[in-house]
């Protein structure tokens, strides 16, 4: 076996190298050997401002795609997307649950900068994204973009909060964190499919409905560059695939009877096989949208980013990571992350640079010629210099805070505090599973990273008393 760096090996694990060593046949084995380390393509002439298609999966685990190593899930469309662009091995969500990550993506700032971002996740009508706060949509809109959000919002409920109040021109989707895929009954026990601020009746499988709307949007004859946030609920519970109307009806009946959260969580249902079916349906949906983009003639000039809002849970395949959704161990925040932009970025590349949700906000604003609002400074760092000009990313810390956990990554080292208040130190390049605690061995470094975390945390809003 040729010698490679520990850091490179840690990244390749997600692309199928580990499964190849175990002689497990996966799609990743075919893709990973063709990947090369990321290198920016020299600019040649002027380029138009790109369209932006940001696709967000819901509770998709880091290794749930075959291109990231899943041995039992086939995702040919997302594998192809990765082969056409850059696959990030160290891509992270801005938080460990749905709403805070969406806040970090829409604002480019830590969730704890705003009251609504303190909800983990949002669960009632009193919490939400302040319509006066600048967003990715509002800033790109000021720069001349058309904006749309299709799918899961989960940043507040009507009447005070909605995408259209935060500068998305169009909204088609659900406000809450989960819904039954056929009846569209959601976390408040009410019907939750809207077009703008009005309910929209469609009792077909939700992933199909969202896909059709996204296909229509990207296929339009757009006069301006556009931003489309396409937020699937797949593969979030309840565990329902197309054709599972009978099970969906049973869940809907329980919701109507007042058992809203237990019914939606579907603790008495699902399986590894059903989960794989959900992920594969997500892959097929993404494939349909990307095919529509290709037919429209806009593929070359469209930045496509695919990621998940947090790590997986229950049936997700996360090896070799520890932890899951709601935790700040790697399994709760490291997510599959893919970028494609044919006009400017070559395909079959892999990057091991740590990046996360607020970085994409800063990056997309720069690519779109938009400026952040100086009154609301971004916490993310633009990747444009790295992606387009080959600049090294500056040394910086990646910061996370949730109730019961704290984490900070600096280079390959990660400071983590668990729910019992115990501090840990891990070297991710050698120990991505976070099992070899270096806290006692490196007390000075632990203290330094802990102090850096606390310095950031002092600038955030405190959590309200539970």
mmCIF file of C-alpha atoms in Angstrom, residues 7 90 92 330 334 352-355 394-398 400 408-415 426-429 445 449:
data_model
loop_
_atom_site.group_PDB
_atom_site.id
_atom_site.type_symbol
_atom_site.label_atom_id
_atom_site.label_comp_id
_atom_site.label_asym_id
_atom_site.label_seq_id
_atom_site.Cartn_x
_atom_site.Cartn_y
_atom_site.Cartn_z
ATOM 1 C CA UNK A 7 -4.710 13.280 7.403
ATOM 2 C CA UNK A 90 -14.389 17.346 6.767
ATOM 3 C CA UNK A 92 -19.665 20.177 9.117
ATOM 4 C CA UNK A 330 -18.266 14.032 15.025
ATOM 5 C CA UNK A 334 -19.842 16.032 10.409
ATOM 6 C CA UNK A 352 -9.819 17.610 3.576
ATOM 7 C CA UNK A 353 -10.151 21.238 4.715
ATOM 8 C CA UNK A 354 -12.607 21.703 7.615
ATOM 9 C CA UNK A 355 -15.570 23.807 6.450
ATOM 10 C CA UNK A 394 -6.462 31.039 7.200
ATOM 11 C CA UNK A 395 -5.945 29.329 10.520
ATOM 12 C CA UNK A 396 -9.223 29.596 12.385
ATOM 13 C CA UNK A 397 -11.388 27.803 14.891
ATOM 14 C CA UNK A 398 -14.658 26.049 14.136
ATOM 15 C CA UNK A 400 -20.161 24.864 18.233
ATOM 16 C CA UNK A 408 -14.111 23.695 19.072
ATOM 17 C CA UNK A 409 -11.887 22.432 16.271
ATOM 18 C CA UNK A 410 -8.479 23.993 15.603
ATOM 19 C CA UNK A 411 -6.510 22.277 12.880
ATOM 20 C CA UNK A 412 -6.678 18.569 13.619
ATOM 21 C CA UNK A 413 -7.373 19.009 17.334
ATOM 22 C CA UNK A 414 -10.828 19.123 18.832
ATOM 23 C CA UNK A 415 -11.927 20.251 22.275
ATOM 24 C CA UNK A 426 -8.997 14.531 20.438
ATOM 25 C CA UNK A 427 -6.631 14.497 17.477
ATOM 26 C CA UNK A 428 -9.013 13.911 14.614
ATOM 27 C CA UNK A 429 -6.438 13.085 11.943
ATOM 28 C CA UNK A 445 -3.474 22.592 24.678
ATOM 29 C CA UNK A 449 -8.765 25.451 23.235
#
